[in-house]
């Protein structure tokens, strides 16, 4: 098996995490998984959505978007279509759930953190890059909240990171780019904590069904990948 | 561990699959997983969406809805809100992908099958009930197409069925109802083929992250569950 | 004249009213007018819409929907189209006005009752079936409010029921099914009280205009029909 | 009984029908029922909606709107709310059905006539004024089509006109203005042909239910009213 | 150069400003610039939008619309399309900014004035006619507020009026009608105060770019035009 | 007068134009006017909108967006609000008109060019930066079309660039940043051609009206600014 990217099966793409990418947001990160580039900002607002009012806790929510020409063919702008597509909503729900798993909301104070993940160039794995980058933006936003004295303790429970794995030409491979993803038989997105637990596991057979042993092989690859991603996150967070 | 439902850990709810539930659709099934009740209809239209025109193949798509008072509290009607929510879109995309896995589109002729899954009473597991019931409605629609001579071979590749599993009070349990689901630490939806492969695996840690061995225990339970569901589907399909 | 249904001119279809059809709603009825089947739920929420706040009275509103394949040809789902059609809005406004006529809002307390009428199988007369069934669901919801001590007196002023009449092949006929309705020259929907007054009379000439004497003949038939419907409602309400 | 308007029970408001009110439309009428003022335009386009293509017949459709401050309190502009309300849709469906009854579509050629009824000042009876005025605009549009040689015969089957009647302080009255309408116990809109048949009869009990004899008294009043309206239409159409 | 309208280069169309055109609004004006006819109403509501609450000042906002057949070809009704187009939003933003320049919001009390400009017949220059007419409607609304004692001083800072100018066949011309506008090389809309200052200058090269000296010649023409418009506004405001 | 930015009155911010910023689009530019950063992509599609079909010419259209946290406070994502705001539509219409002025559509072949301008960081002048950057992206897209042999001659008529000018503390200043813009009495956006003509001039008095001589002083500044911008565009286009 030869990957189109030339990488070996368990090799991540070149990953870059650039903090303070834009100047207004409390946290702002450009995350690059190879040619996939996502701007992840964390915005802090005081107050919480109506369903949480008066409970003394915080909230975190995420939104996801793609510039119309982030992809090979131009997609219609969702703002001009008048609605977000199903894929967009599915991804932003995943990002929100994943990052909420990083926090203890009761320590956040009555604040809301918005994570905006906007893909400026897509080459496969935008959702996993988004989660991995948003985690770093979130860390910066927490620092701002800490400085403002707006927290009620340490809200960080654990770091999260995400990677895709798949079966490509019968073999499990890590961190698929667009070409690999298009040809993969199975596509699995894995969100993990730095303690090694799973937050989300979402696998889809694109062609033939996959077997339990394939699933386990992919999960092992994912674990190797996120372990490296946690190191890259930590390195990026050193001032 | 005592399940709120009183069931043992690997026990499905009482399942009922009623064919010909309504009279107009080519396939019409009422599927009941305990108190969860979903009307699944399969509608056949000749022609395919624009992106498939002229390729000599068919298509299958799914939509999902809930009556406003299918749940304990009334939800605003999506038609009057003016859009389908993210959860709805996520579920109908899952149903569509799962059922497309059952078919060889090149044998379907230029026909489109719409699977509508409408929950009239919800008690947990509406997406897995929908997939399991829609499979039966799809079989009836295929029979209609066969009679009409509209097929180009046998489109059925395999049966699919789905079940939820979870970790409840530290133990893996099968087919969670609403009460169990609300209290579960982990929620996993599994779509399988009757040959034992996975089509979709979607697991979410609601509280603590889950571990690989928990995942494998849940997958084993799911396999047991869908095996029973395939038998129930087959029994329902005997005229 | 021979009706397609084989019924005599003043004969209702077989009517069935099943209470407690689903388990969550305060009132839940499956109403069947022949092959027309509608789930009518009554949901109680405390509080009233903004325009009534602080006036010490209650409110009742209705929504209507059809499953996409309730009809011979599949209709696009209104939730995915992003709006309710004109026919839907017209019908749900009629249901709401009709059922509000049953109540004295000043006795309802500051509560809102939502009547959801969802057609699962359509064969003509869905609006009149909806009104007739919703009346029974409303009665059950009033009982719940009474038990909760949430009422400020007896809000029930009168029962309402509805039936369609038409001119078919020159003769007035009662309770048209789809085939009869499609061929009728005139279509008249009548909502009455159990004291014999009219709440709504909506007649439309589909072909030739209709004459005053035809109108009166149809109204007489309608009166006969709703008289039977009131008996069926009362019978259904006996515990 | 003394009507707020000072009129006797069977007296129409002062009615004015001004043709050629605006210059672009094939038919353009300002219709005034007292202080109710509606601009009715008839626009001709060649071609028909998709569901009628290739059947060699024409189509007529109507739209209704109100300027935001046509009423005592300003209403939010429907274009900025992003949807037409239920009342608007109900009225424009009524106008469309009523005016379609005036035509034999098979004689219209493959043309579509749009009737736009825009209320610039409202004082009760906007839907009946709209129908009465739109009939005159339609006649002018038919003349244009005739001149163009675009017709396949005479499409006009009959004239239509409409008026409201109601029970005010226990007595039937003709052509209610806003003050009368707000206080009426019953409100009935009647669309008739110049041969004396009914096209639409829509009655609503606002307070107490109404009785058959009241309905007949109102219908007799309506007949007197539309007879006068037909004369006014004819007078307006004399060049 | 001969203008299609036969006017000389610096000649306005025949302008008419009719106050009290409809009866409900606090200010209601029909403004006519030749065949362009716009109904401008000023509606007063107590209270201000959320972003101004508690600041003791007032607000003014504008909305713009066109009847579907105000133009040579029928346009789809924005209310039924479900959104206002870009041109509509651009114009109503311009009207709002222009008229806000007339007022000192701190003297208006916590009141909101809505200016609705609805074009019933279009022949070029609808935005400048709207601004000029809305100014007069606004004056009438201020009188109503004054009578009610709802003001905190004199909110009127200055009168505003607007006119279009353009380069037609190489020459600057004033107040273009539709035919002239369609053929003009440059189109410039100018909003001025009665003290001779500019509020808005919006020029667009439709064909060849325009030069600074052309711009200045057009601005001089505009000044002449608005000077006449201010006289017409003042004349109209004499009771 | 001292500008907040410390610049002299006729000084542009530091301008950077980076080509090939993302990899998929036919033209892709990051344009920076100081801290204002906009990604401008030019996407080529064969075919033209319906209203131009069969006329043998091309089309160019523009869309504009801002990432939610491009600004000091987070703005709601337009895709999730379900519509583009008036400001967005106004700006994208300006960009489209300005760039269409650069081309002779009859030479473009039946191709459509989409210019997407997405602001990733806003600090004033996003519309003028967008136009200036989009011009460069457009040049790259024209090269691609030329290579493909898809043109019918040289479509480029002239370069365009844009800059804002304003009156700040009584003095005309060039290229306002956000702080300056917020405090400016007048704001003027100018789009020019490299031959020195005006394409668009849009001036708004934010406080006091502006006078003709102020307008001319601002236009002179703008001319100086765009002259520098044309040099920067040309420099960026050198391979």
Short mmCIF file of C-alpha atoms in Angstrom, two decimals, chain A:
data_model
loop_
_atom_site.label_atom_id
_atom_site.label_comp_id
_atom_site.label_asym_id
_atom_site.label_seq_id
_atom_site.Cartn_x
_atom_site.Cartn_y
_atom_site.Cartn_z
CA UNK A 1 0.00 0.00 0.00
CA UNK A 2 1.26 3.44 -0.96
CA UNK A 3 -0.56 6.48 0.42
CA UNK A 4 -1.16 9.26 -2.11
CA UNK A 5 0.52 11.60 0.38
CA UNK A 6 3.61 9.39 0.53
CA UNK A 7 3.30 9.17 4.31
CA UNK A 8 3.66 5.93 6.21
CA UNK A 9 0.48 4.50 7.65
CA UNK A 10 0.82 5.91 11.15
CA UNK A 11 2.20 9.31 10.17
CA UNK A 12 0.40 12.57 10.82
CA UNK A 13 0.56 15.35 8.28
CA UNK A 14 2.75 18.29 9.14
CA UNK A 15 0.84 20.05 11.93
CA UNK A 16 1.16 23.72 12.82
CA UNK A 17 -0.62 25.58 15.57
CA UNK A 18 -0.23 29.37 15.48
CA UNK A 19 -1.63 31.31 18.44
CA UNK A 20 -2.77 34.95 18.39
CA UNK A 21 -3.55 34.64 14.71
CA UNK A 22 -6.10 37.46 14.78
CA UNK A 23 -6.13 40.23 17.32
CA UNK A 24 -9.66 40.71 18.66
CA UNK A 25 -10.63 37.30 20.04
CA UNK A 26 -9.75 36.12 23.55
CA UNK A 27 -8.23 33.07 21.87
CA UNK A 28 -7.28 32.91 18.19
CA UNK A 29 -5.49 30.02 16.55
CA UNK A 30 -4.60 29.06 13.01
CA UNK A 31 -4.38 25.30 12.92
CA UNK A 32 -2.87 23.51 9.92
CA UNK A 33 -3.10 19.78 9.30
CA UNK A 34 -1.07 19.73 6.09
CA UNK A 35 -3.04 21.80 3.59
CA UNK A 36 -6.13 21.95 5.80
CA UNK A 37 -6.18 25.35 7.46
CA UNK A 38 -8.73 26.46 10.03
CA UNK A 39 -9.04 29.67 12.01
CA UNK A 40 -10.31 28.83 15.48
CA UNK A 41 -11.35 31.72 17.71
CA UNK A 42 -12.64 31.60 21.25
CA UNK A 43 -14.88 34.52 22.20
CA UNK A 44 -15.98 35.18 25.75
CA UNK A 45 -19.29 36.79 26.58
CA UNK A 46 -20.69 37.25 30.01
CA UNK A 47 -24.07 35.64 30.55
CA UNK A 48 -25.45 32.26 29.52
CA UNK A 49 -28.27 31.05 27.26
CA UNK A 50 -31.78 31.21 28.67
CA UNK A 51 -31.99 27.49 29.54
CA UNK A 52 -29.05 27.89 31.95
CA UNK A 53 -29.91 31.22 33.59
CA UNK A 54 -29.57 31.38 37.32
CA UNK A 55 -27.80 28.03 37.69
CA UNK A 56 -24.44 29.60 38.38
CA UNK A 57 -22.67 27.76 35.60
CA UNK A 58 -21.15 28.60 32.25
CA UNK A 59 -21.59 27.38 28.72
CA UNK A 60 -19.56 26.62 25.63
CA UNK A 61 -20.87 26.39 22.10
CA UNK A 62 -19.27 26.04 18.69
CA UNK A 63 -19.94 27.14 15.14
CA UNK A 64 -18.27 25.88 12.00
CA UNK A 65 -18.02 27.36 8.53
CA UNK A 66 -16.06 27.13 5.32
CA UNK A 67 -15.11 29.95 3.03
CA UNK A 68 -16.88 29.33 -0.28
CA UNK A 69 -13.64 28.54 -2.10
CA UNK A 70 -11.91 26.62 0.68
CA UNK A 71 -12.52 23.59 -1.54
CA UNK A 72 -11.67 22.47 -5.05
CA UNK A 73 -15.02 23.59 -6.38
CA UNK A 74 -16.72 26.70 -5.02
CA UNK A 75 -19.60 26.00 -2.64
CA UNK A 76 -22.51 28.36 -2.31
CA UNK A 77 -22.07 30.63 0.71
CA UNK A 78 -24.34 29.39 3.49
CA UNK A 79 -25.19 32.96 4.53
CA UNK A 80 -26.59 33.67 1.07
CA UNK A 81 -28.40 30.31 0.83
CA UNK A 82 -30.13 31.32 4.03
CA UNK A 83 -29.24 28.25 6.03
CA UNK A 84 -26.45 26.09 7.31
CA UNK A 85 -26.32 22.68 5.69
CA UNK A 86 -26.69 19.39 7.50
CA UNK A 87 -22.95 18.65 7.28
CA UNK A 88 -22.13 22.01 8.86
CA UNK A 89 -24.58 21.54 11.71
CA UNK A 90 -23.36 18.00 12.32
CA UNK A 91 -19.75 19.17 12.54
CA UNK A 92 -20.41 22.13 14.79
CA UNK A 93 -22.44 19.97 17.14
CA UNK A 94 -19.50 17.56 17.31
CA UNK A 95 -17.03 20.36 18.02
CA UNK A 96 -19.25 21.77 20.75
CA UNK A 97 -19.76 18.41 22.48
CA UNK A 98 -16.06 17.62 22.28
CA UNK A 99 -14.88 20.87 23.79
CA UNK A 100 -17.55 20.91 26.46
CA UNK A 101 -16.00 17.64 27.59
CA UNK A 102 -12.83 19.59 28.40
CA UNK A 103 -14.53 21.83 30.94
CA UNK A 104 -16.28 21.73 34.25
CA UNK A 105 -19.05 24.21 33.53
CA UNK A 106 -19.72 24.85 37.21
CA UNK A 107 -16.30 26.50 37.48
CA UNK A 108 -16.70 28.74 34.47
CA UNK A 109 -18.91 31.39 36.07
CA UNK A 110 -21.92 32.68 34.15
CA UNK A 111 -19.90 33.10 30.98
CA UNK A 112 -20.36 31.73 27.50
CA UNK A 113 -17.47 30.75 25.27
CA UNK A 114 -18.11 30.70 21.52
CA UNK A 115 -15.70 28.63 19.47
CA UNK A 116 -15.77 29.63 15.81
CA UNK A 117 -13.96 27.27 13.47
CA UNK A 118 -13.71 28.68 9.95
CA UNK A 119 -11.97 26.64 7.30
CA UNK A 120 -10.00 28.82 4.94
CA UNK A 121 -8.48 25.89 3.03
CA UNK A 122 -9.81 22.33 3.07
CA UNK A 123 -7.86 19.17 2.36
CA UNK A 124 -9.60 16.56 4.48
CA UNK A 125 -9.96 16.33 8.24
CA UNK A 126 -11.41 19.79 8.84
CA UNK A 127 -13.43 18.66 11.84
CA UNK A 128 -10.52 17.03 13.62
CA UNK A 129 -8.25 20.00 12.92
CA UNK A 130 -11.01 22.29 14.22
CA UNK A 131 -11.29 20.42 17.51
CA UNK A 132 -7.55 20.27 17.99
CA UNK A 133 -7.10 23.98 17.25
CA UNK A 134 -10.16 25.11 19.18
CA UNK A 135 -8.73 23.40 22.29
CA UNK A 136 -5.74 25.74 22.15
CA UNK A 137 -7.90 28.83 21.52
CA UNK A 138 -10.02 27.76 24.47
CA UNK A 139 -6.94 27.60 26.72
CA UNK A 140 -6.10 31.19 25.82
CA UNK A 141 -9.65 32.31 26.52
CA UNK A 142 -9.53 30.62 29.92
CA UNK A 143 -6.39 32.61 30.73
CA UNK A 144 -8.22 35.83 29.91
CA UNK A 145 -11.12 34.82 32.13
CA UNK A 146 -8.70 33.94 34.92
CA UNK A 147 -7.03 37.35 34.68
CA UNK A 148 -10.43 39.03 34.83
CA UNK A 149 -11.26 37.05 37.94
CA UNK A 150 -14.34 35.73 36.21
CA UNK A 151 -13.86 32.04 37.05
CA UNK A 152 -15.11 30.11 40.07
CA UNK A 153 -12.22 27.66 40.20
CA UNK A 154 -10.28 25.77 37.55
CA UNK A 155 -12.70 24.81 34.75
CA UNK A 156 -10.19 22.75 32.79
CA UNK A 157 -10.81 19.04 33.36
CA UNK A 158 -8.70 17.67 30.53
CA UNK A 159 -7.31 18.50 27.12
CA UNK A 160 -9.02 17.09 24.03
CA UNK A 161 -7.69 16.50 20.54
CA UNK A 162 -9.03 14.73 17.49
CA UNK A 163 -7.78 12.87 14.47
CA UNK A 164 -9.24 10.90 11.61
CA UNK A 165 -8.26 7.36 10.72
CA UNK A 166 -9.45 5.15 7.92
CA UNK A 167 -9.05 1.96 5.97
CA UNK A 168 -7.23 2.77 2.77
CA UNK A 169 -6.63 -0.05 0.31
CA UNK A 170 -7.31 -2.49 3.09
CA UNK A 171 -4.94 -0.94 5.61
CA UNK A 172 -5.52 1.38 8.54
CA UNK A 173 -3.98 4.81 8.01
CA UNK A 174 -3.76 7.91 10.16
CA UNK A 175 -4.93 11.46 9.42
CA UNK A 176 -6.35 11.18 5.92
CA UNK A 177 -6.02 14.02 3.47
CA UNK A 178 -8.72 14.71 0.89
CA UNK A 179 -7.41 12.32 -1.75
CA UNK A 180 -7.05 9.51 0.76
CA UNK A 181 -10.39 10.25 2.34
CA UNK A 182 -12.19 10.15 -1.02
CA UNK A 183 -10.83 6.69 -1.70
CA UNK A 184 -11.03 5.25 1.81
CA UNK A 185 -13.37 2.34 2.50
CA UNK A 186 -13.95 3.47 6.06
CA UNK A 187 -13.67 6.84 7.75
CA UNK A 188 -13.38 7.18 11.51
CA UNK A 189 -13.15 10.38 13.52
CA UNK A 190 -11.86 10.01 17.05
CA UNK A 191 -11.87 12.60 19.83
CA UNK A 192 -9.78 11.69 22.86
CA UNK A 193 -8.66 13.15 26.16
CA UNK A 194 -5.04 13.48 27.19
CA UNK A 195 -5.72 10.76 29.75
CA UNK A 196 -6.45 8.36 26.89
CA UNK A 197 -10.24 8.10 27.06
CA UNK A 198 -12.65 8.46 24.16
CA UNK A 199 -14.98 11.44 23.93
CA UNK A 200 -16.35 10.70 20.48
CA UNK A 201 -15.92 7.82 18.06
CA UNK A 202 -17.69 8.24 14.74
CA UNK A 203 -17.06 5.62 12.10
CA UNK A 204 -18.73 5.26 8.72
CA UNK A 205 -18.31 2.51 6.16
CA UNK A 206 -18.07 4.28 2.84
CA UNK A 207 -17.91 1.06 0.88
CA UNK A 208 -17.76 -2.38 2.49
CA UNK A 209 -18.75 -2.73 6.16
CA UNK A 210 -15.84 -2.77 8.60
CA UNK A 211 -15.01 -5.41 11.12
CA UNK A 212 -14.34 -5.19 14.89
CA UNK A 213 -10.63 -5.92 14.43
CA UNK A 214 -10.34 -3.14 11.84
CA UNK A 215 -12.05 -0.81 14.26
CA UNK A 216 -9.55 -1.70 16.96
CA UNK A 217 -6.60 -1.22 14.63
CA UNK A 218 -7.90 2.20 13.67
CA UNK A 219 -8.45 3.16 17.30
CA UNK A 220 -4.87 2.25 18.11
CA UNK A 221 -3.64 4.46 15.28
CA UNK A 222 -5.87 7.27 16.50
CA UNK A 223 -4.43 6.98 19.96
CA UNK A 224 -0.91 7.33 18.56
CA UNK A 225 -2.01 10.37 16.56
CA UNK A 226 -3.69 12.26 19.35
CA UNK A 227 -0.75 11.58 21.65
CA UNK A 228 1.38 13.53 19.20
CA UNK A 229 -1.28 16.20 18.87
CA UNK A 230 -1.35 16.73 22.64
CA UNK A 231 2.39 17.34 22.54
CA UNK A 232 1.98 19.85 19.74
CA UNK A 233 -0.80 21.61 21.64
CA UNK A 234 1.34 21.81 24.74
CA UNK A 235 4.31 23.09 22.80
CA UNK A 236 2.15 25.78 21.21
CA UNK A 237 0.87 26.85 24.61
CA UNK A 238 4.35 27.55 25.98
CA UNK A 239 4.65 31.33 25.83
#
